[in-house]
PDB file of C-alpha atoms in Angstrom:
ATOM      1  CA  UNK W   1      47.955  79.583 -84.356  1.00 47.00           C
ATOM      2  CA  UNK W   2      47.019  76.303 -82.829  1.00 46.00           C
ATOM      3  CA  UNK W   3      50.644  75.305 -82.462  1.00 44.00           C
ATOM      4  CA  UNK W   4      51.628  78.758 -80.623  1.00 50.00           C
ATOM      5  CA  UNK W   5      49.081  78.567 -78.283  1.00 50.00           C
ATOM      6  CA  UNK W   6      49.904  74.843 -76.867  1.00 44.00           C
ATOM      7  CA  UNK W   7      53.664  76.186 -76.796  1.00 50.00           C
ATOM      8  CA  UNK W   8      52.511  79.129 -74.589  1.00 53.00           C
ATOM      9  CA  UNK W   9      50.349  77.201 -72.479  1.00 48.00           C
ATOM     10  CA  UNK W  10      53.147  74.449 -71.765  1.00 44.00           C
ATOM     11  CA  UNK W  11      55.497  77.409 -70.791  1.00 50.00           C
ATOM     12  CA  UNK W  12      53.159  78.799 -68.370  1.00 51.00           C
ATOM     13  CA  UNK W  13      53.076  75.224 -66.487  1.00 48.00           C
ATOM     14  CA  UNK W  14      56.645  75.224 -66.858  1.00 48.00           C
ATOM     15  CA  UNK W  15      56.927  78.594 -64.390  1.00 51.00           C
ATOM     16  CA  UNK W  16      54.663  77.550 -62.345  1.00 49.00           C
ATOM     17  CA  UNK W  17      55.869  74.146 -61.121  1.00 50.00           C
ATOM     18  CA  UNK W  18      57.669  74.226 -58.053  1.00 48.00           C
ATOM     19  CA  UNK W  19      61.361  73.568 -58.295  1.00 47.00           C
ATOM     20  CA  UNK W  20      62.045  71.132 -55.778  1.00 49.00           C
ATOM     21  CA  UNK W  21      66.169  70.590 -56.426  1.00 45.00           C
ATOM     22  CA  UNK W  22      67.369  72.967 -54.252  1.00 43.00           C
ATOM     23  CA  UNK W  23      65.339  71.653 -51.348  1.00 43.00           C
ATOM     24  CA  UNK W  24      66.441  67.611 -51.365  1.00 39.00           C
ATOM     25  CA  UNK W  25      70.156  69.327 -52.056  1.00 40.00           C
ATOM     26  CA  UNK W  26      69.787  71.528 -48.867  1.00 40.00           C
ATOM     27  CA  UNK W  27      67.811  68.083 -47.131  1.00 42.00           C
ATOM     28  CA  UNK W  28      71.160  66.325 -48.033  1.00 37.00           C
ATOM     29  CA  UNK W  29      73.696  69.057 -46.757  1.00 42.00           C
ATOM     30  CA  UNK W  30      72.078  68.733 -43.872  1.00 42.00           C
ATOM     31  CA  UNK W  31      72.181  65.274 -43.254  1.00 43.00           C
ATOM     32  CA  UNK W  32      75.833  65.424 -44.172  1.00 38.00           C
ATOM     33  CA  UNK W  33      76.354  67.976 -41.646  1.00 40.00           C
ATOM     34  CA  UNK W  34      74.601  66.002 -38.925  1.00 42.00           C
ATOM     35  CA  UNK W  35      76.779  62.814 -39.789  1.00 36.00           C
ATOM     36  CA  UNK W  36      79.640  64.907 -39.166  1.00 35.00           C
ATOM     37  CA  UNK W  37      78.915  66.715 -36.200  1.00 39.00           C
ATOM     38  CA  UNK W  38      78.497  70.260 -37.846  1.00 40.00           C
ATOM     39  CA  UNK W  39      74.852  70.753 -37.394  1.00 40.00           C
ATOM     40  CA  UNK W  40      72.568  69.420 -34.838  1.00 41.00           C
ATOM     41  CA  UNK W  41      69.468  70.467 -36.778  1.00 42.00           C
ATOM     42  CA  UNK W  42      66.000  69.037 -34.523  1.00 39.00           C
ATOM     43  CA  UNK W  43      64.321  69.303 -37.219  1.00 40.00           C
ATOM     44  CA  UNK W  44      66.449  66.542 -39.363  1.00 42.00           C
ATOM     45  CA  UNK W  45      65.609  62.715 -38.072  1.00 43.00           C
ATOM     46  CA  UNK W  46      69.017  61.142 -36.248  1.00 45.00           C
ATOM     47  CA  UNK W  47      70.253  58.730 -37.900  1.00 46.00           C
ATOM     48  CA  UNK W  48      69.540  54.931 -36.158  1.00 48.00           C
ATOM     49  CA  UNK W  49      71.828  53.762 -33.769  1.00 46.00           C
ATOM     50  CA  UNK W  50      74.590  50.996 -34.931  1.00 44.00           C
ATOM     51  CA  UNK W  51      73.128  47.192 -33.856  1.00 49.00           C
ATOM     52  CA  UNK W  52      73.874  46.591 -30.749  1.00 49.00           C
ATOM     53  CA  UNK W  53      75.182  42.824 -31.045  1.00 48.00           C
ATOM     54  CA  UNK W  54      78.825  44.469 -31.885  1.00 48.00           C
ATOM     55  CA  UNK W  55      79.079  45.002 -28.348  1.00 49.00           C
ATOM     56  CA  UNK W  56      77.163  42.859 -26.729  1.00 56.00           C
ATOM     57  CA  UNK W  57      79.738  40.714 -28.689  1.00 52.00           C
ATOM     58  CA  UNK W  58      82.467  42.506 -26.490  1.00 60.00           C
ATOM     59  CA  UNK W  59      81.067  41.644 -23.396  1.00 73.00           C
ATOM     60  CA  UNK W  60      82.862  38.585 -21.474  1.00 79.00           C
ATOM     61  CA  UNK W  61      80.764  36.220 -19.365  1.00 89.00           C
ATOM     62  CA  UNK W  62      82.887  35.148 -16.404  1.00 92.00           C
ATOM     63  CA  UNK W  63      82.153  31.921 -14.781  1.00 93.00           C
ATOM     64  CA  UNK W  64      81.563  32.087 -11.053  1.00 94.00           C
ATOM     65  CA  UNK W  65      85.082  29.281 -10.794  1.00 94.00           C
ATOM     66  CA  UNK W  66      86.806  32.285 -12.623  1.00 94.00           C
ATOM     67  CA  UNK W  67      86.254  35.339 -11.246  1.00 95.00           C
ATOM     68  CA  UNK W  68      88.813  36.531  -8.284  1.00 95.00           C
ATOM     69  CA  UNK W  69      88.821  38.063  -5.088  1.00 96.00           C
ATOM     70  CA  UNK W  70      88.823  42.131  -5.018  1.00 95.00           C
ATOM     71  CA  UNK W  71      91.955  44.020  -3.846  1.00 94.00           C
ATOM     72  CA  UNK W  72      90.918  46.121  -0.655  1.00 93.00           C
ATOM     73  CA  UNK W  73      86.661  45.316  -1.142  1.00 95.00           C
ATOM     74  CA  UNK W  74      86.593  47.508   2.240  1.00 94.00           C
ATOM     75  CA  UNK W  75      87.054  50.740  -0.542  1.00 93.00           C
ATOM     76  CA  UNK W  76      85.716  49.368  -3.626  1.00 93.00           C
ATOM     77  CA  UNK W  77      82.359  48.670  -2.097  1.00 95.00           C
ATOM     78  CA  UNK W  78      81.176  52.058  -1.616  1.00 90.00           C
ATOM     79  CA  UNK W  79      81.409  53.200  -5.342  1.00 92.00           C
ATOM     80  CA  UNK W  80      79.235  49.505  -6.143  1.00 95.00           C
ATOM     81  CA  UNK W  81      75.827  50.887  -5.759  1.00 91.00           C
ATOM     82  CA  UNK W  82      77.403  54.004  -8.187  1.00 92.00           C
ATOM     83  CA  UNK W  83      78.485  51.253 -10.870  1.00 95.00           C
ATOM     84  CA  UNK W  84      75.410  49.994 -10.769  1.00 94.00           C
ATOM     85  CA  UNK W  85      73.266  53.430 -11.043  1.00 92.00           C
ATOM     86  CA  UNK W  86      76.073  54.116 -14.353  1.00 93.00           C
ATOM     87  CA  UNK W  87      73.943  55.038 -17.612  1.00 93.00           C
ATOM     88  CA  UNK W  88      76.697  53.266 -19.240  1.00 94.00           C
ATOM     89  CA  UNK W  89      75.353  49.671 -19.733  1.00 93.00           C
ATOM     90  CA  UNK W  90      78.942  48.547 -20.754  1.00 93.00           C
ATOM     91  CA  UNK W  91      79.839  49.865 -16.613  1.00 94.00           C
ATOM     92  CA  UNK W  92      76.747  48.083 -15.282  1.00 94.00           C
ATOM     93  CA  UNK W  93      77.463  44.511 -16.150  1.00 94.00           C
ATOM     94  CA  UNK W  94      81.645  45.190 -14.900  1.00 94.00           C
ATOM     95  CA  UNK W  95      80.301  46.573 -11.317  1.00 95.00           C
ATOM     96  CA  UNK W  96      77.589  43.269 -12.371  1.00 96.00           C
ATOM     97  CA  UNK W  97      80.548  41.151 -12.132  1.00 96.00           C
ATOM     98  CA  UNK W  98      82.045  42.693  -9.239  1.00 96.00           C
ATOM     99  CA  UNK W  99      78.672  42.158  -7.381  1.00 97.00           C
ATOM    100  CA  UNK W 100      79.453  38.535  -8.351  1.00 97.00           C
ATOM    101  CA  UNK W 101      83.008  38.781  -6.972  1.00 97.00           C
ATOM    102  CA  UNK W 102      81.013  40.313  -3.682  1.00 97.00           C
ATOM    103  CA  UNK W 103      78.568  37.618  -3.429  1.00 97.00           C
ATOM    104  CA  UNK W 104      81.238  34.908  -3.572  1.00 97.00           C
ATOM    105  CA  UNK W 105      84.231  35.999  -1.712  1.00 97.00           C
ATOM    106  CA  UNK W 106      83.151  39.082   0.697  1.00 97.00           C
ATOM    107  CA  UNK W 107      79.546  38.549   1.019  1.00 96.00           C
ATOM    108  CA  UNK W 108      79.531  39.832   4.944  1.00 96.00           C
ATOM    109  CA  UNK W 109      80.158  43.380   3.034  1.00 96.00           C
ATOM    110  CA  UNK W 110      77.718  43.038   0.062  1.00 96.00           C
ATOM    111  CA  UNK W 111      74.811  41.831   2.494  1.00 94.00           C
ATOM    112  CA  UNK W 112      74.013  45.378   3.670  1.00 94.00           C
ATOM    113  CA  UNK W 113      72.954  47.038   0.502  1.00 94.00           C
ATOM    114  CA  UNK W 114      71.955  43.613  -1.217  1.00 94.00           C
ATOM    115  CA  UNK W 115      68.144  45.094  -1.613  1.00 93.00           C
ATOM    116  CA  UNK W 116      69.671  47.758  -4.076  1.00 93.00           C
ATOM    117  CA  UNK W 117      71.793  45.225  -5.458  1.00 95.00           C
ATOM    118  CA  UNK W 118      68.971  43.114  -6.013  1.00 95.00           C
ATOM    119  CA  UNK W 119      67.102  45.759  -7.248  1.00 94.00           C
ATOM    120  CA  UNK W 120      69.439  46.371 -10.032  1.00 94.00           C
ATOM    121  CA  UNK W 121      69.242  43.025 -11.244  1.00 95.00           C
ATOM    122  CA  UNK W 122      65.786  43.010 -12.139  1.00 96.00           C
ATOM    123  CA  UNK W 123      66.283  46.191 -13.735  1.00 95.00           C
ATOM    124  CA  UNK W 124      69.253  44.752 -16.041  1.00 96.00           C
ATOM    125  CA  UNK W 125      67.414  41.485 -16.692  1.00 96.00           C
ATOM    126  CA  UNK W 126      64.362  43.404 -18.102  1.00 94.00           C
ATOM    127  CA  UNK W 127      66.790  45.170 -20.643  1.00 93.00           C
ATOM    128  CA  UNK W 128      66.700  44.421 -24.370  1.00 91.00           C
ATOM    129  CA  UNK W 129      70.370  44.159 -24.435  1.00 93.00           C
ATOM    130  CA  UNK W 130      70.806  40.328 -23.927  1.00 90.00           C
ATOM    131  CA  UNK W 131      74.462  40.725 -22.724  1.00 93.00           C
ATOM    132  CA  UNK W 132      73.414  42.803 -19.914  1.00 95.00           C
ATOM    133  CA  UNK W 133      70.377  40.536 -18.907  1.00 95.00           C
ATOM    134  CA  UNK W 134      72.830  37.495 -19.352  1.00 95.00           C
ATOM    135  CA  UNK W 135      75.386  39.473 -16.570  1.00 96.00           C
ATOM    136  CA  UNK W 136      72.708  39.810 -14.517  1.00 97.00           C
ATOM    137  CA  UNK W 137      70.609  36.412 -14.178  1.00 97.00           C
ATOM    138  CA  UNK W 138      74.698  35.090 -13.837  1.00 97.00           C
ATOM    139  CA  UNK W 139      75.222  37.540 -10.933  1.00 97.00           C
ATOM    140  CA  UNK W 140      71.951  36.220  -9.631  1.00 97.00           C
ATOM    141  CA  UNK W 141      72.923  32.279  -9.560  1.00 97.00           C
ATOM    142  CA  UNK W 142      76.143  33.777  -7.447  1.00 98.00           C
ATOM    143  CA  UNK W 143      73.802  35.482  -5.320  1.00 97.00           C
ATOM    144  CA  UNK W 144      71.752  32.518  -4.104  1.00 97.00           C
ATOM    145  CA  UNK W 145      74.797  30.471  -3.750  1.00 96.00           C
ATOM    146  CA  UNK W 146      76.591  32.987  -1.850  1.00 96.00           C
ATOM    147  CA  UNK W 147      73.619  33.579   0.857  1.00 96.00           C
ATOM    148  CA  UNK W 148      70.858  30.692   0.347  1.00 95.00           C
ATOM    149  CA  UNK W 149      68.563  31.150   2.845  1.00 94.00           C
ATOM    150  CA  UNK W 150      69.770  34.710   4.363  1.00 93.00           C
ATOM    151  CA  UNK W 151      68.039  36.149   1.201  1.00 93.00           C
ATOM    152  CA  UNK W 152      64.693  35.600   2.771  1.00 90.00           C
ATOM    153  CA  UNK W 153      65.876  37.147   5.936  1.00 87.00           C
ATOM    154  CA  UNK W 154      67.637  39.890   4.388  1.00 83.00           C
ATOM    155  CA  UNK W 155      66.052  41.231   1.701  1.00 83.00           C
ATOM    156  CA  UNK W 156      62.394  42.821   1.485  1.00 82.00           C
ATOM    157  CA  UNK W 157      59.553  40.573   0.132  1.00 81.00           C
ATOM    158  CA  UNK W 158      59.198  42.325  -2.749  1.00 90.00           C
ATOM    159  CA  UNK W 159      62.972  42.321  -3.797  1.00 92.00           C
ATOM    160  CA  UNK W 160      63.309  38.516  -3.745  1.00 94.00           C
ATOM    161  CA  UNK W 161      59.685  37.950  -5.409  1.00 95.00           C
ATOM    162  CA  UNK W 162      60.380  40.149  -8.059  1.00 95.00           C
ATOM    163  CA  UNK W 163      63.711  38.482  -9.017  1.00 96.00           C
ATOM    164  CA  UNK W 164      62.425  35.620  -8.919  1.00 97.00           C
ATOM    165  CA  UNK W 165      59.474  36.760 -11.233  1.00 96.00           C
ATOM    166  CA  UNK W 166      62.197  37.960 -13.629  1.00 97.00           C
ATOM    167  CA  UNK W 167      63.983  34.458 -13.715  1.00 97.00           C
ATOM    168  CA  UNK W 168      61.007  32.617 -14.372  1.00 97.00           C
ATOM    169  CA  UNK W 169      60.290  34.728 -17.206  1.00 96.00           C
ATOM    170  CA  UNK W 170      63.055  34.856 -18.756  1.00 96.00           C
ATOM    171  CA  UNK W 171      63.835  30.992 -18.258  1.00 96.00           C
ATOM    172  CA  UNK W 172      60.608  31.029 -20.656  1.00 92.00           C
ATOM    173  CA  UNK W 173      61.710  33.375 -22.980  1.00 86.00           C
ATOM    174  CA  UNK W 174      62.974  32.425 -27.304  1.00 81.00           C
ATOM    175  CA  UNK W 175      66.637  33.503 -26.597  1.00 86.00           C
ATOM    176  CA  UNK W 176      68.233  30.477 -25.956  1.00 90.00           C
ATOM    177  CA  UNK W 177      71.440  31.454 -24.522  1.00 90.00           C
ATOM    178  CA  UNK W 178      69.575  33.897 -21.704  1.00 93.00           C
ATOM    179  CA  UNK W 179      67.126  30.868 -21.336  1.00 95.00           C
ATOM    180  CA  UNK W 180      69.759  28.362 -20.595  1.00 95.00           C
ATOM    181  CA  UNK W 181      71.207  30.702 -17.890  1.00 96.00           C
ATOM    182  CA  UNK W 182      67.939  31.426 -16.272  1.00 97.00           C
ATOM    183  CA  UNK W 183      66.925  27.438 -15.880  1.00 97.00           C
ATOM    184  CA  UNK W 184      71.062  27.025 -14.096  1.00 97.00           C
ATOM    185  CA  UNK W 185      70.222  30.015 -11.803  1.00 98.00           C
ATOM    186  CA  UNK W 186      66.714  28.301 -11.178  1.00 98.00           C
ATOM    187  CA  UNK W 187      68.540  25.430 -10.432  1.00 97.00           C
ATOM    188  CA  UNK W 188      71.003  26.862  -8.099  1.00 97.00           C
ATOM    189  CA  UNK W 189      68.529  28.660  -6.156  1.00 98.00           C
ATOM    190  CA  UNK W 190      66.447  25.997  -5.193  1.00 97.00           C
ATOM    191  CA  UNK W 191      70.350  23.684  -4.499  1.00 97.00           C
ATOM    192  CA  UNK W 192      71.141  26.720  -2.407  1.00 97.00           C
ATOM    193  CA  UNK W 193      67.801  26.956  -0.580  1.00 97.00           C
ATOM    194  CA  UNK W 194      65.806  25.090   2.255  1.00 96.00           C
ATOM    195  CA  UNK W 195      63.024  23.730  -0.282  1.00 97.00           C
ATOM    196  CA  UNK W 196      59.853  24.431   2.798  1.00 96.00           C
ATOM    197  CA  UNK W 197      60.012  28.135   2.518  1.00 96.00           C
ATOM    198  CA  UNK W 198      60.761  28.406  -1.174  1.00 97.00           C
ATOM    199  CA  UNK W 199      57.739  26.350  -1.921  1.00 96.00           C
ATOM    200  CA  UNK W 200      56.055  29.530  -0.233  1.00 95.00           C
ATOM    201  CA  UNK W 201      57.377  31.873  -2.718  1.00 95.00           C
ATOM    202  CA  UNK W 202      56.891  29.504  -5.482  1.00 96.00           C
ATOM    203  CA  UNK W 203      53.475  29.472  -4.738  1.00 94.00           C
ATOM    204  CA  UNK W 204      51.928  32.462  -6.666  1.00 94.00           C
ATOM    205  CA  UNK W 205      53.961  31.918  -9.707  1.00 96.00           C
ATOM    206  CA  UNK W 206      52.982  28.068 -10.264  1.00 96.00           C
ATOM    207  CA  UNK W 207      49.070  29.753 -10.338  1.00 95.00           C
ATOM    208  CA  UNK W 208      50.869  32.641 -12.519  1.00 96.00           C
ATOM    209  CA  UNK W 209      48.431  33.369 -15.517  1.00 96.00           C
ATOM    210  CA  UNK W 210      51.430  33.357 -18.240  1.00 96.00           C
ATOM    211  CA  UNK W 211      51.630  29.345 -19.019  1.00 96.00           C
ATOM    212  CA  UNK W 212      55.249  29.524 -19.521  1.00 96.00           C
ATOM    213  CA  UNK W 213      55.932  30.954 -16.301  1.00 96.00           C
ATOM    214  CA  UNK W 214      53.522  28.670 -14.488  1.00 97.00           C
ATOM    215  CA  UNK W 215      55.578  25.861 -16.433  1.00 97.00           C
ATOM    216  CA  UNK W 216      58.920  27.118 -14.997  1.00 97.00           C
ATOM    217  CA  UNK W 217      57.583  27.774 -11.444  1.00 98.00           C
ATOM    218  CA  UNK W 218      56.466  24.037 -11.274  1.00 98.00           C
ATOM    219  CA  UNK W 219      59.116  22.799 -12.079  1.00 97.00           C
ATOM    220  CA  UNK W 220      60.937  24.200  -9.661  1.00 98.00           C
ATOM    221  CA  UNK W 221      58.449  23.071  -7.249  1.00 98.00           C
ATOM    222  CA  UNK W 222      59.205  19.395  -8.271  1.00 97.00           C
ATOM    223  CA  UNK W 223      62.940  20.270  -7.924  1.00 97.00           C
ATOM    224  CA  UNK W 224      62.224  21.266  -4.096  1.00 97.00           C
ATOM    225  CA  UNK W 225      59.843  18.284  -3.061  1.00 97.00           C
ATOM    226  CA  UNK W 226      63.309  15.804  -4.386  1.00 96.00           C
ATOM    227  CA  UNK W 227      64.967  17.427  -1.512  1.00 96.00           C
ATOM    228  CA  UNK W 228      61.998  17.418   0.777  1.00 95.00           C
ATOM    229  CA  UNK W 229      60.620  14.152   3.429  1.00 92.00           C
ATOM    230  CA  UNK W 230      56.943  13.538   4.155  1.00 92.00           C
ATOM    231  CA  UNK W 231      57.249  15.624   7.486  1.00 94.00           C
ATOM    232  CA  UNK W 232      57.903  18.691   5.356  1.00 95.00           C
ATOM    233  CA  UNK W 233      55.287  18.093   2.468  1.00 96.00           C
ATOM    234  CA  UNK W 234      52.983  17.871   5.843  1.00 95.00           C
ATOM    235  CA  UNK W 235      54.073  21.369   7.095  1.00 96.00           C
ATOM    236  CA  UNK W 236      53.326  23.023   3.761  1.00 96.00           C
ATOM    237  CA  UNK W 237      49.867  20.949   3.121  1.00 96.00           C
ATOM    238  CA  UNK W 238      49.287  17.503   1.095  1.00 96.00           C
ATOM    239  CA  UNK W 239      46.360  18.457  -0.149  1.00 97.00           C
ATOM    240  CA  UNK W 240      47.559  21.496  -1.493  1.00 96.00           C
ATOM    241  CA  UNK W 241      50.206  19.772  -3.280  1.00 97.00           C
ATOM    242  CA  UNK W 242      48.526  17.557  -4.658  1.00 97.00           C
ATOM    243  CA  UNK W 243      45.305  19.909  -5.575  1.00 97.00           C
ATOM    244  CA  UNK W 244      48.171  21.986  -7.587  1.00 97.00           C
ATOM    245  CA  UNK W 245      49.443  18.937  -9.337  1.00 97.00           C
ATOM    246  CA  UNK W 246      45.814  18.194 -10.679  1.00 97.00           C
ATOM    247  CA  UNK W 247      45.893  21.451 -12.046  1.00 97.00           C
ATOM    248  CA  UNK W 248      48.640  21.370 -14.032  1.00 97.00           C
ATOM    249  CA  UNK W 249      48.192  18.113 -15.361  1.00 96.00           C
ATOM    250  CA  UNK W 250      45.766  19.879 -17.430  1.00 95.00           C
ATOM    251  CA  UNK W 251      47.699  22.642 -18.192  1.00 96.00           C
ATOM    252  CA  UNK W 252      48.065  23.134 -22.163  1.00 94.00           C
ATOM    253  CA  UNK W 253      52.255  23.205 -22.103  1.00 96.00           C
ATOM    254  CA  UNK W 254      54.074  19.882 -21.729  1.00 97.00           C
ATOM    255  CA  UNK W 255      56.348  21.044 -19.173  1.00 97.00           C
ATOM    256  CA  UNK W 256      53.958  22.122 -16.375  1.00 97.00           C
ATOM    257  CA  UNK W 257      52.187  18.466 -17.358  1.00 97.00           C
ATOM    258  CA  UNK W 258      55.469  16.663 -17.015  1.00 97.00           C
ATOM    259  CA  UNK W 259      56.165  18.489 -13.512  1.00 97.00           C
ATOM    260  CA  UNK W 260      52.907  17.751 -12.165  1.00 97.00           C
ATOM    261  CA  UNK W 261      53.730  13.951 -13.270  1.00 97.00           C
ATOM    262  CA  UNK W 262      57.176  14.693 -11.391  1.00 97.00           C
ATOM    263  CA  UNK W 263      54.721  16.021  -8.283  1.00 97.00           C
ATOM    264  CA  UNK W 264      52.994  13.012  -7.909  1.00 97.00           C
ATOM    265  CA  UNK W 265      55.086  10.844  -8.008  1.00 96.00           C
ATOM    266  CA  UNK W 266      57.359  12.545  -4.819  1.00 96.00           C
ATOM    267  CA  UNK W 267      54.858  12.541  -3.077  1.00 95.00           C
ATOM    268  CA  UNK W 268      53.676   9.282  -3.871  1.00 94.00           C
ATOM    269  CA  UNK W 269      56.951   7.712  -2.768  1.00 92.00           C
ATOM    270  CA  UNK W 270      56.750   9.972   0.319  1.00 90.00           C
ATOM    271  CA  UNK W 271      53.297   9.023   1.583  1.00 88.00           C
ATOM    272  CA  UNK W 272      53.538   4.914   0.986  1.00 86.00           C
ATOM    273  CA  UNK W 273      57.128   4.279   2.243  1.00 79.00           C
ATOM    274  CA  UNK W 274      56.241   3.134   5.315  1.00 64.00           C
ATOM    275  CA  UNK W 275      52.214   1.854   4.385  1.00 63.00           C
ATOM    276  CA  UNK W 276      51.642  -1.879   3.541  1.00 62.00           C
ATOM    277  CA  UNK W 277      48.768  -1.602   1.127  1.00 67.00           C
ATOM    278  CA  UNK W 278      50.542   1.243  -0.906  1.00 78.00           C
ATOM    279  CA  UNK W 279      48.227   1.517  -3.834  1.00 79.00           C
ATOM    280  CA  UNK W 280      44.967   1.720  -1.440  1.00 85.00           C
ATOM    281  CA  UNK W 281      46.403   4.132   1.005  1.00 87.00           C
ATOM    282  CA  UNK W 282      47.285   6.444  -2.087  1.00 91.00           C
ATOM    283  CA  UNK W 283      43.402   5.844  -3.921  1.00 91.00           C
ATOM    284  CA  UNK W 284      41.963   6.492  -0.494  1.00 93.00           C
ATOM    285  CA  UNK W 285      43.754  10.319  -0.263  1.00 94.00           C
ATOM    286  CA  UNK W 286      43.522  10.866  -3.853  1.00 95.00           C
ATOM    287  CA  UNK W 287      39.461  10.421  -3.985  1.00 95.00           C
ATOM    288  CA  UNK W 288      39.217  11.953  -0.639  1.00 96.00           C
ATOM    289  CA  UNK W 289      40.677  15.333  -2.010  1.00 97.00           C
ATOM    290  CA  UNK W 290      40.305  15.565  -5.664  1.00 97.00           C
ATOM    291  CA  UNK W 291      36.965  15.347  -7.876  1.00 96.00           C
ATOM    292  CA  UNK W 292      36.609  11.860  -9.275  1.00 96.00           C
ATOM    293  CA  UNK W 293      37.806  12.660 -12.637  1.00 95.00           C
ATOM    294  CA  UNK W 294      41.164  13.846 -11.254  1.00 96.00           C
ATOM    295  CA  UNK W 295      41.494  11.397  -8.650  1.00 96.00           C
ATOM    296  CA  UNK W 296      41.412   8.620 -11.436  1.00 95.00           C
ATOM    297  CA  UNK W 297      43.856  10.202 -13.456  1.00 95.00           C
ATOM    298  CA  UNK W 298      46.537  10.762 -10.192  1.00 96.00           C
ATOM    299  CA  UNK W 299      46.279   7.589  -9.698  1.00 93.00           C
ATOM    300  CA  UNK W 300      47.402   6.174 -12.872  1.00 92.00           C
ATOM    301  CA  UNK W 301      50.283   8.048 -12.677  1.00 94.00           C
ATOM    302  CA  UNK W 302      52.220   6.180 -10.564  1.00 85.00           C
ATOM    303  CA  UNK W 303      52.711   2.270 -10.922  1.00 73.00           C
ATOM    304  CA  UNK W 304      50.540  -0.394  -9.592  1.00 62.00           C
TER     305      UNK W 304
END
């Protein structure tokens, strides 16, 4: 009696578990489907896109000494801006490249609608895809070579600051490759540049709160005052110079220390070339600007 009752009991829990086959079978149809384009059920997760570095792989990074001049540009550079606007990232860095061909060989034409061109740029360099951002900070380094100073006069404030945010950035950034192309566009922009009103814009950023891009920005600043005489490190203000460069000898990352090093030193050459008593004249500025703790360690920067 025992025995028959356990049998009926474990038949009763047998009918009244849920039978869930059917369900992962239908679950799977549907995925099946949705591989193959039959059904676009919403209510079945996509599947992920494929990695993008298969295409990125695709993408070829023209040199500026490579690229050529466009066949009538007079046409072509209406549908530019349109290339640019494409949803297509794979579009965006070849109308990229043809901004670069722009820049570099029919500038006069680009130079209207550089703002939205510019524009663009920071808008491709802040994209995950690294061959797009690579396109871009390229087609930036042709920029500033192509127009130099015009960019100041031609472009809204905000256009040029933020692109030059974006560089600094991602001259800061782990990806080596995008790194290494933001630091030659750096470069090329101050080469391309008068170094007085850069050091203007550079400004803000060597005070930025992010360390790296503080790092970057004073660096660059360095890289201007090598191109710069005493009467211009005048116009923009010793003390402020040298103020900044007491600042980021204490900054925590070795770069912004080694351009503040890099600092002093310019202007140390540039204030004693034409003073007898070198080392005095420099003490005497030094403790008449900076607290005495900084002032000391200025001066034993440069030699004695």
């Amino acid at each position: 009696m025992a025995l028959r009752s356990l049998d009926n009991a474990l038949a009763a829990t047998a009918q009244e578990r849920p039978k869930r086959h059917p369900k992962v079978a239908m679950s799977m149809q549907k995925q099946s489907e949705q591989v193959l384009g039959g059904v676009n059920d919403e209510n079945v997760a996509p599947l992920p896109p494929p990695p993008p570095a298969a295409a990125d792989a695709a993408v070829d990074y023209i040199s500026s000494e490579n690229l050529k001049p466009i066949t009538d540009p007079e046409i072509k550079i209406r549908g530019l801006i349109e290339g640019l606007g494409s949803k297509d990232w794979l579009k965006v860095c070849e109308a990229l490249n043809n901004a670069r061909r722009f820049a570099l060989y029919h500038s006069t034409l680009l130079l209207p609608i550089i703002d939205n061109v510019m524009v663009v740029l920071v808008k491709a360099m802040k994209n995950p895809r690294s061959a797009l951002c690579k396109t871009s900070i390229m087609a930036s380094s042709d920029i500033f070579q192509a127009f130099g100073d015009n960019l100041l006069v031609s472009t809204t404030s905000d256009a040029f600051d933020n692109m030059l945010l974006q560089l600094l950035l991602k001259a800061s950034q782990d990806k080596k490759f995008v790194c290494e192309e933001a630091d030659r566009a750096l470069n090329t922009m101050v080469v391309s540049m008068t170094p007085l009103p850069l050091l203007h814009k550079l400004r803000a950023s060597a005070s930025h709160a992010n360390p790296r891009i503080r790092a970057k920005a004073a660096t660059s600043v360095s890289h201007c005052l090598s191109k710069m005489e005493i009467e211009g490190m005048k116009e923009y203000g010793l003390v402020s110079l040298i103020q900044k460069a007491a600042d980021l000898l204490n900054d925590r990352l070795p770069e912004a220390r080694e351009a503040a090093r890099s600092i002093v030193t310019l202007m140390y050459k540039a204030l004693t070339e034409s003073e007898e008593e070198k080392q005095e004249a420099w003490q005497s500025f030094c403790q008449s600007n900076l607290p005495a703790i900084d002032a000391l360690a200025i001066v034993k920067i440069v030699p004695k």
